[in-house]
Tab-separated table of C-alpha atoms in Angstrom:
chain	number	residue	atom	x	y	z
A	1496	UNK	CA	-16.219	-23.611	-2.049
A	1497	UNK	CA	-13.012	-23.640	-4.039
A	1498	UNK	CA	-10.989	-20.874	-5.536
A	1499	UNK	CA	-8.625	-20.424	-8.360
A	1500	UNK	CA	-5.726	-18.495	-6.875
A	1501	UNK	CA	-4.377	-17.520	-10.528
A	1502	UNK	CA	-1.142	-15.327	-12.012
A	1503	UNK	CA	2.258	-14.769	-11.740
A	1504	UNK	CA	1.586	-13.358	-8.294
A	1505	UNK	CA	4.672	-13.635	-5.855
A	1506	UNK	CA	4.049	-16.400	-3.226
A	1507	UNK	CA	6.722	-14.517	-0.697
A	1508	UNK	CA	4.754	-11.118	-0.771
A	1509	UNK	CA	2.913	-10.742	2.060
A	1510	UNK	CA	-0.402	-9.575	1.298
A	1511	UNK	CA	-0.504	-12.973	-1.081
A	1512	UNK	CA	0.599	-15.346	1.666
A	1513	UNK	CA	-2.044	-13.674	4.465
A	1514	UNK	CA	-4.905	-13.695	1.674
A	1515	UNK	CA	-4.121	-17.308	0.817
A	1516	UNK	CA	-3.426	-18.347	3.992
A	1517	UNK	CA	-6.961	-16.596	4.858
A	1518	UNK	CA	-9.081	-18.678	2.311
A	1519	UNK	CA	-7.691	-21.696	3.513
A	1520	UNK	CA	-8.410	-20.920	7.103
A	1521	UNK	CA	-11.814	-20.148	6.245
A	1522	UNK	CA	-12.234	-23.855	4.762
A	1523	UNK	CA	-11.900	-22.889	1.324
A	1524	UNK	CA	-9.891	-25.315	-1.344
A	1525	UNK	CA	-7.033	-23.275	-3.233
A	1526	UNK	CA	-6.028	-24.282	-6.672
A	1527	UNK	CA	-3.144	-22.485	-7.105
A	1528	UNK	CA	-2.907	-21.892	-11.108
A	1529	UNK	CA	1.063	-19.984	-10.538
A	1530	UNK	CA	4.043	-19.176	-12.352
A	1531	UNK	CA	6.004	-17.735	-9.207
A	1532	UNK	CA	8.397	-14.545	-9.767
A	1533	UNK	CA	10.203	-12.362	-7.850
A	1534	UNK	CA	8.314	-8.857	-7.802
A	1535	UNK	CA	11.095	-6.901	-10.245
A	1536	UNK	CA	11.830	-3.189	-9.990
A	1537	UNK	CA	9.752	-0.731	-12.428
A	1538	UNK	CA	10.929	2.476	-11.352
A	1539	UNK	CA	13.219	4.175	-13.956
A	1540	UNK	CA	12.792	4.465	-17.834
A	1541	UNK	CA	15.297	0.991	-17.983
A	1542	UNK	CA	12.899	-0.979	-16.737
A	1543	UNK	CA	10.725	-0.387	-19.743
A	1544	UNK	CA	12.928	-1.099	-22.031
A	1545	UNK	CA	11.118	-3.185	-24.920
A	1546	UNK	CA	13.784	-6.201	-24.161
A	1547	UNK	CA	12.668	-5.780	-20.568
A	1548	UNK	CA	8.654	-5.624	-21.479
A	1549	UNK	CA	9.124	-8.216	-23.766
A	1550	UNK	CA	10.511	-10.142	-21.352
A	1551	UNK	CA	8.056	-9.371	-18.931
A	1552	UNK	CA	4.969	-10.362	-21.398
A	1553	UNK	CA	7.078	-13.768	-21.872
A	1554	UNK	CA	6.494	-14.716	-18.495
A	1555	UNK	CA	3.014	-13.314	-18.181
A	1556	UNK	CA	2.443	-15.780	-21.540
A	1557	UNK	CA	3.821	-18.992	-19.814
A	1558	UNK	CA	0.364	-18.723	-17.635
A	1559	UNK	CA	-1.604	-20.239	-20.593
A	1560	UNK	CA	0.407	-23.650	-21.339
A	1561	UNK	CA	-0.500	-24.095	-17.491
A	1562	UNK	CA	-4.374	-23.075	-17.592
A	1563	UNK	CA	-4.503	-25.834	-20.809
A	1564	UNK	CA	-2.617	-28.629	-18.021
A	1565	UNK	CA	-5.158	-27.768	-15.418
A	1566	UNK	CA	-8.397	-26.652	-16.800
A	1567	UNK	CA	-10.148	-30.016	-15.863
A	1568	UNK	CA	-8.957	-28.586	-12.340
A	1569	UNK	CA	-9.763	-24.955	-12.892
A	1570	UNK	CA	-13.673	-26.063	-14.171
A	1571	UNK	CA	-14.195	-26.943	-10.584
A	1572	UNK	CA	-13.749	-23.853	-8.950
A	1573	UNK	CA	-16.295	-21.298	-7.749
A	1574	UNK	CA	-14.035	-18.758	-8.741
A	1575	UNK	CA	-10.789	-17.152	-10.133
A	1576	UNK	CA	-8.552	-14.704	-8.006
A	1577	UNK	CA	-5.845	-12.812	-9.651
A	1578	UNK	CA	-2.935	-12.551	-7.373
A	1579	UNK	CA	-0.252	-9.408	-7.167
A	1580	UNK	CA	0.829	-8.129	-9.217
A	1581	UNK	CA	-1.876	-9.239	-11.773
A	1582	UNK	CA	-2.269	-5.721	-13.871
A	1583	UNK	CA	-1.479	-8.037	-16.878
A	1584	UNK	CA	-2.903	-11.403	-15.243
A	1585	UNK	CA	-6.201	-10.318	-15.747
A	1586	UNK	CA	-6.388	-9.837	-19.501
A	1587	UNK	CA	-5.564	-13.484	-19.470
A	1588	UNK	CA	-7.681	-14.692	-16.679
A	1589	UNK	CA	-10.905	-12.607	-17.506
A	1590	UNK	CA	-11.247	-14.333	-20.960
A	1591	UNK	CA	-10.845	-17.399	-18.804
A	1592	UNK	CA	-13.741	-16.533	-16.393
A	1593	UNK	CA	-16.509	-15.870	-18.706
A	1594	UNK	CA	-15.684	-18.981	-20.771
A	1595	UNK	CA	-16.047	-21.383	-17.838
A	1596	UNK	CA	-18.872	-18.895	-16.064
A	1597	UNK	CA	-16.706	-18.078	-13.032
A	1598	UNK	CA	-16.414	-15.142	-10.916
A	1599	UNK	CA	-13.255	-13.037	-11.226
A	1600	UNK	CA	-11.502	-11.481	-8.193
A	1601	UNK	CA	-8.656	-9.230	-8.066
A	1602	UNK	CA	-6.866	-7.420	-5.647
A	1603	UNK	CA	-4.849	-4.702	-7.158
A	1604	UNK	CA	-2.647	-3.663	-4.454
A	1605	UNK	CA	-1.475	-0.796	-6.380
A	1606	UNK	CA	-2.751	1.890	-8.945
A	1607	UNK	CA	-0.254	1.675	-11.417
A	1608	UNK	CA	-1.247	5.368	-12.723
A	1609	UNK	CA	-0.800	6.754	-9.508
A	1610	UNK	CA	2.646	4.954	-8.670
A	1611	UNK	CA	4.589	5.850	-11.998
A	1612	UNK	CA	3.164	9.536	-11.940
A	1613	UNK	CA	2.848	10.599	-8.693
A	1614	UNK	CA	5.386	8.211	-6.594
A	1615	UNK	CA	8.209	7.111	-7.953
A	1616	UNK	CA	8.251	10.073	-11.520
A	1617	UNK	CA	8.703	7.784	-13.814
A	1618	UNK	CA	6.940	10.005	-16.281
A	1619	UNK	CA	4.248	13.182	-16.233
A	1620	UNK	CA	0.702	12.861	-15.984
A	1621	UNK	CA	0.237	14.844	-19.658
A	1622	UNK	CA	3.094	12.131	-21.193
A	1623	UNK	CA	1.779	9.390	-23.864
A	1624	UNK	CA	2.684	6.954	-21.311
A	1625	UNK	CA	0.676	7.841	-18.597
A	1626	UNK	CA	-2.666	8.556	-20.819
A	1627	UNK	CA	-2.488	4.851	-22.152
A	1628	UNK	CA	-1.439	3.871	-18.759
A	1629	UNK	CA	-4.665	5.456	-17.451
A	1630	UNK	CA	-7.113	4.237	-20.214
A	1631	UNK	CA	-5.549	0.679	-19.641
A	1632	UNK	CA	-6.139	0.389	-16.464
A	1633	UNK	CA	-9.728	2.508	-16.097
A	1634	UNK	CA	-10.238	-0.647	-18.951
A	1635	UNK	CA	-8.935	-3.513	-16.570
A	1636	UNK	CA	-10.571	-2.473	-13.161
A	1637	UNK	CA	-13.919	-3.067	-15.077
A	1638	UNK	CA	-13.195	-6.528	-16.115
A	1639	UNK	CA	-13.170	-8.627	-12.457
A	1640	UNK	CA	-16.434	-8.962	-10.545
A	1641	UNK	CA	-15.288	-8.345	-7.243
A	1642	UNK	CA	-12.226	-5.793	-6.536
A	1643	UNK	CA	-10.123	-6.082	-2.749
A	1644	UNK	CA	-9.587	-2.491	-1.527
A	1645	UNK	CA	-7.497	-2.727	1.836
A	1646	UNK	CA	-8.518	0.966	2.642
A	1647	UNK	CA	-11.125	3.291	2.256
A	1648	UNK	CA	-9.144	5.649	0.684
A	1649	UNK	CA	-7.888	3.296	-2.317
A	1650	UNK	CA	-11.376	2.402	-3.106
A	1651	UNK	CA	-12.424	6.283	-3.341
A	1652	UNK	CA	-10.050	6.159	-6.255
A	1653	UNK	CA	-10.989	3.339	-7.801
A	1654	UNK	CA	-14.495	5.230	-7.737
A	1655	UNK	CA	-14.063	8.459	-8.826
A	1656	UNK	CA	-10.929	8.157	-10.551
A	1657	UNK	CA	-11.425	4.816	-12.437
A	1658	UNK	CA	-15.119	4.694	-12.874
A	1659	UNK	CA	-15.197	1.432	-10.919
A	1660	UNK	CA	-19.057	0.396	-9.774
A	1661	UNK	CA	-18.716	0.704	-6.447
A	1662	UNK	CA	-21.190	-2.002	-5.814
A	1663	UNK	CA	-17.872	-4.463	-7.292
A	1664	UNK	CA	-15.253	-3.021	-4.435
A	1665	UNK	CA	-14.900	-4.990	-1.213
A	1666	UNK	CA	-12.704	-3.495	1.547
A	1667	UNK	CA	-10.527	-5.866	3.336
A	1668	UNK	CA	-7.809	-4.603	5.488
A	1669	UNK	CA	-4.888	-6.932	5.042
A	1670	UNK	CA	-3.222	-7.552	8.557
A	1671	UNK	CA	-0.448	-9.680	9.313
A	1672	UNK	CA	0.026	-13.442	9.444
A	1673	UNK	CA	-0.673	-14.334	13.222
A	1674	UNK	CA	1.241	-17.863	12.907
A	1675	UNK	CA	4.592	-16.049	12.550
A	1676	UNK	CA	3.646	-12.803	13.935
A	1677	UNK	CA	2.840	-13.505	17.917
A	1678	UNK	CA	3.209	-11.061	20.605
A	1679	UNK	CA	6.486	-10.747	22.261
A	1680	UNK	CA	6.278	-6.996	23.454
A	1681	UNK	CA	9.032	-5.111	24.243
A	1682	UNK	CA	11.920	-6.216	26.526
A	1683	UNK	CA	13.992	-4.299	28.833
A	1684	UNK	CA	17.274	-2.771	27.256
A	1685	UNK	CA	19.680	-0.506	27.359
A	1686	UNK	CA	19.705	-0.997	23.327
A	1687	UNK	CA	17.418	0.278	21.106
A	1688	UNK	CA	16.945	-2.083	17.673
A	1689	UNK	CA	15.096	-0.246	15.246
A	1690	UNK	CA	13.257	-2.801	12.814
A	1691	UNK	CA	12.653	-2.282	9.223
A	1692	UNK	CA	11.602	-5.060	7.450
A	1693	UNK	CA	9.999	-5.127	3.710
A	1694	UNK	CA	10.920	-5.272	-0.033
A	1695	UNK	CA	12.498	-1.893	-0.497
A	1696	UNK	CA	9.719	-0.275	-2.241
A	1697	UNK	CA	10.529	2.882	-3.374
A	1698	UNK	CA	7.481	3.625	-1.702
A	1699	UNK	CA	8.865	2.836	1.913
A	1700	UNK	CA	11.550	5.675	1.709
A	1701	UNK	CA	14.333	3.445	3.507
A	1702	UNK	CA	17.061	6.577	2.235
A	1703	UNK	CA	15.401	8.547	4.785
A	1704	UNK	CA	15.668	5.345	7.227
A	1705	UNK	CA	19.599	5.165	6.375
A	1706	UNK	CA	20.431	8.933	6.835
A	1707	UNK	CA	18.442	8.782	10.697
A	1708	UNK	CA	21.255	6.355	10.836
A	1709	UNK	CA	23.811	8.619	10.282
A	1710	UNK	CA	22.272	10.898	12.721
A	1711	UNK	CA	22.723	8.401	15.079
A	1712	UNK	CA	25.765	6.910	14.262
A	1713	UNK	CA	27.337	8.096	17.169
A	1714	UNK	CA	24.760	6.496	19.661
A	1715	UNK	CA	26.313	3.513	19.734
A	1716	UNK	CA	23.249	1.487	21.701
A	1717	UNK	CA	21.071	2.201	18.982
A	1718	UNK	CA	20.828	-0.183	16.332
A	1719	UNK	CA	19.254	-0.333	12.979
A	1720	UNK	CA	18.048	-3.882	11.360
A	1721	UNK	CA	17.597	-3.859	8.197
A	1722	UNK	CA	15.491	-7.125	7.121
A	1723	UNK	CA	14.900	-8.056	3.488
A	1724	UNK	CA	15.540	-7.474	-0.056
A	1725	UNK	CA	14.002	-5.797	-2.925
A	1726	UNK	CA	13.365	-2.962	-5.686
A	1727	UNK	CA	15.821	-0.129	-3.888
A	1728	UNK	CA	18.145	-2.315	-1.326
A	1729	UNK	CA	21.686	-1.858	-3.425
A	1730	UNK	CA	21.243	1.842	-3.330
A	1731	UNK	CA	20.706	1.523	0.542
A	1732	UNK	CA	23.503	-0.479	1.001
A	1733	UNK	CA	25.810	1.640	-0.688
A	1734	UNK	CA	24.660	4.703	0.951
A	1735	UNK	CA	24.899	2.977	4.147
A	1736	UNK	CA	28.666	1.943	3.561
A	1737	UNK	CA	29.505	5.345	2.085
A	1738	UNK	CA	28.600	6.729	5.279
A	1739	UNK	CA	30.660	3.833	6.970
A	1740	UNK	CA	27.559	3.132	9.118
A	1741	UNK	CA	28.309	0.401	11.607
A	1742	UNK	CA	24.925	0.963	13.067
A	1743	UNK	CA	22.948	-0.504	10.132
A	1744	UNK	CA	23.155	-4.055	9.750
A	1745	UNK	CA	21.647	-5.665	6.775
A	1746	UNK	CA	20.009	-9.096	6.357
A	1747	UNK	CA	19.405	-9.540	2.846
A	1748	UNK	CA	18.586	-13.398	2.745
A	1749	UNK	CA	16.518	-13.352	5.516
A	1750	UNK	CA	12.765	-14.606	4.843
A	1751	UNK	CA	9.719	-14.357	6.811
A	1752	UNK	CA	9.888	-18.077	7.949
A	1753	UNK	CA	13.586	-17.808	9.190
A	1754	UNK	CA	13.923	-13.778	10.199
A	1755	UNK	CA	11.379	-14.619	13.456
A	1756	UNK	CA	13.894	-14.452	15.961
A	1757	UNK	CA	15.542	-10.647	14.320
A	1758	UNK	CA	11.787	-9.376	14.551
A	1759	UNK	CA	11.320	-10.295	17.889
A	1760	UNK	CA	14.977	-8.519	19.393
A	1761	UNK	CA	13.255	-5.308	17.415
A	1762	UNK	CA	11.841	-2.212	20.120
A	1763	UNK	CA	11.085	0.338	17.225
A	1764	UNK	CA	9.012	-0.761	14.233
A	1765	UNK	CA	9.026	1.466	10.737
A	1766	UNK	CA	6.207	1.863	8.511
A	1767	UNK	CA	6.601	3.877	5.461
A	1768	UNK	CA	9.413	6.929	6.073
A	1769	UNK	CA	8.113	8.812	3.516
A	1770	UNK	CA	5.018	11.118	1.864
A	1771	UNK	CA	3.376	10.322	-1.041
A	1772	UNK	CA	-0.130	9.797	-2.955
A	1773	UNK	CA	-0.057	6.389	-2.271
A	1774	UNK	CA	1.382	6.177	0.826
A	1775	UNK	CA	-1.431	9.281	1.464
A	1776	UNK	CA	-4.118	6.097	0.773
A	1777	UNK	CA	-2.380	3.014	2.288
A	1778	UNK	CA	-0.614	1.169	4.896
A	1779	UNK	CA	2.151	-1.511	4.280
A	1780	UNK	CA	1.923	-4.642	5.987
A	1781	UNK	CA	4.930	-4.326	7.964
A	1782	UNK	CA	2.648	-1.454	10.355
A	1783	UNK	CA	0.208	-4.347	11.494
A	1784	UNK	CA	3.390	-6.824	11.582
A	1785	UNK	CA	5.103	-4.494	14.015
A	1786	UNK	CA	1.685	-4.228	16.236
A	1787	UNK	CA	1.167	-7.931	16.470
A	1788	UNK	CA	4.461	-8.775	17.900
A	1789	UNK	CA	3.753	-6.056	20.288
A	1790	UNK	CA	6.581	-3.165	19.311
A	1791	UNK	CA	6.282	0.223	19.312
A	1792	UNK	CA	5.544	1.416	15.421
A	1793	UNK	CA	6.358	4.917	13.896
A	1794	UNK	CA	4.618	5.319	10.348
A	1795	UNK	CA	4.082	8.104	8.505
A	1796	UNK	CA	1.242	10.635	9.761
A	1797	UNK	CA	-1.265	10.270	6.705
A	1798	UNK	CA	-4.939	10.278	5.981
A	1799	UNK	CA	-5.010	6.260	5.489
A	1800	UNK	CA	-2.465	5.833	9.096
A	1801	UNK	CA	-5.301	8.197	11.333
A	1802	UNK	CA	-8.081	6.394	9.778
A	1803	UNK	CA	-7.329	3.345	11.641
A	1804	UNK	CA	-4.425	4.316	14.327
A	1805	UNK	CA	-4.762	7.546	17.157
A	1806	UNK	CA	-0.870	9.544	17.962
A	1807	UNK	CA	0.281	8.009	20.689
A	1808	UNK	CA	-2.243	5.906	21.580
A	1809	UNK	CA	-1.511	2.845	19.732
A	1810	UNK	CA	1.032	4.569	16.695
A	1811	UNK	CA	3.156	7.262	16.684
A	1812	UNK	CA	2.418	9.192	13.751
């Protein structure tokens, strides 16, 4: 079998890299059909600025001069996957399918409705926005064959929120990539490193992650590693150095391939810090990356955390 792994998906995101890596475990050929980007912020009105969209679109458009290089290539596959974030992917991919008769696969990750509405208030539920928003997507979750829902939760929404056939949903919890993350429990200390290590979705609440800093600025054996960049880390690192917080230590550059040895020194592990409808229906990578090297994880106590972790049994939530 051989799979198109199409879009302008980010190869660094996690849930990309495990699901890749996972096809190719599993003896499946990858054609990877990609235009790599950065995953850029959308979470204030700037970000949809028409320069911004258009600019956006652009790079969503430069997918086409690349199917035309390799569709000799692409004819051989059993399939097409969109990777994330692919909202826009699949209007270009879908058209794509049905020509050469191959199955289409996408893997949302997010409900863009539910983020910009509910999340992050980026505008109301009764705006213009979010109607067309809605209708847009209710349009694209109808177009692949075979939808990746990593919790039961997110596919209830899909159902009865989206109209999605729920005969076309597959559930597939994500996990974490077991070549880099390998248990190395938790060692002896009289310091406690607190780990948080992600893309600084607004979604992960790191603010809240900053000011228990603060708390605990004072405690000088407690330290808190901040690992990554992303959508919301220059707000946290300003916060952090208004509050003169020599307890936070940032390491922006730091990748998954190179930041092995920072997990590892980690005893505490931080899912999301925050409440929200999505975070209500999901759980970020960095919980299962946290449980495979063997720390202690605290997430936030939610409907989608209990449905596959127990309070202080394996989580504390």
């Amino acid at each position: 079998m051989k799979i198109c792994f199409f879009g302008t998906y980010d190869k660094k995101y996690s849930s990309n890299k495990i699901i890749l890596d996972g096809f190719k475990k599993n003896f499946i050929k990858v054609l990877e059909i990609n235009n790599d980007i950065r995953i850029t912020p959308l979470n204030n009105s700037n970000h949809l600025a028409i320069l911004n969209l258009i600019k956006r679109l652009w790079i969503k458009l430069s997918l086409i001069p690349l199917i035309f290089k390799n569709l000799s290539k692409i004819k051989k596959c059993d399939a097409i996957y969109v990777g994330y974030p692919g909202h826009i992917d699949i209007l270009i991919s879908y058209p794509l399918a049905k020509l050469l008769g191959k199955k289409l696969i996408f893997y949302p990750c997010i409900i863009l409705y539910i983020t910009f509405t509910e999340d992050i208030n980026l505008f109301t539920k009764d705006s213009i926005y979010a109607k067309l928003l809605k209708i847009y997507e209710r349009f694209i979750y109808k177009l692949p064959d075979l939808i990746y829902s990593d919790i039961p939760l997110q596919k209830d929404v899909f159902i009865n929120q989206f109209g999605v056939d729920p005969k076309k949903i597959k559930e597939i919890p994500i996990g974490a990539d077991d070549l880099i993350y390998t248990y190395s429990g938790v060692k002896n200390s009289k310091n406690l490193n607190v780990v948080y290590y992600g893309l600084y979705s607004p979604l992960h609440g790191v603010e809240h992650i900053i000011n228990a800093a603060k708390i605990l600025k004072n405690q000088k054996n407690v330290k808190f590693l901040m690992v990554g960049d992303g959508q919301t880390f220059d707000q946290n690192y300003k916060l952090a150095k208004k509050n003169k917080l020599k307890n936070v230590i940032f390491y922006k550059d730091a990748t998954e391939d190179n930041a092995k040895e920072i997990l590892n020194s980690g005893h505490l592990f931080l899912g999301h810090a925050q409440n929200s409808p999505t975070v209500f229906r999901t759980l970020p990578n960095k919980v299962y990356q946290g449980l495979a090297l063997g720390k202690v994880v605290i997430t936030a106590d939610t409907p989608a955390s209990r449905g596959v972790f127990t309070h202080l049994e394996n989580a504390y939530l």
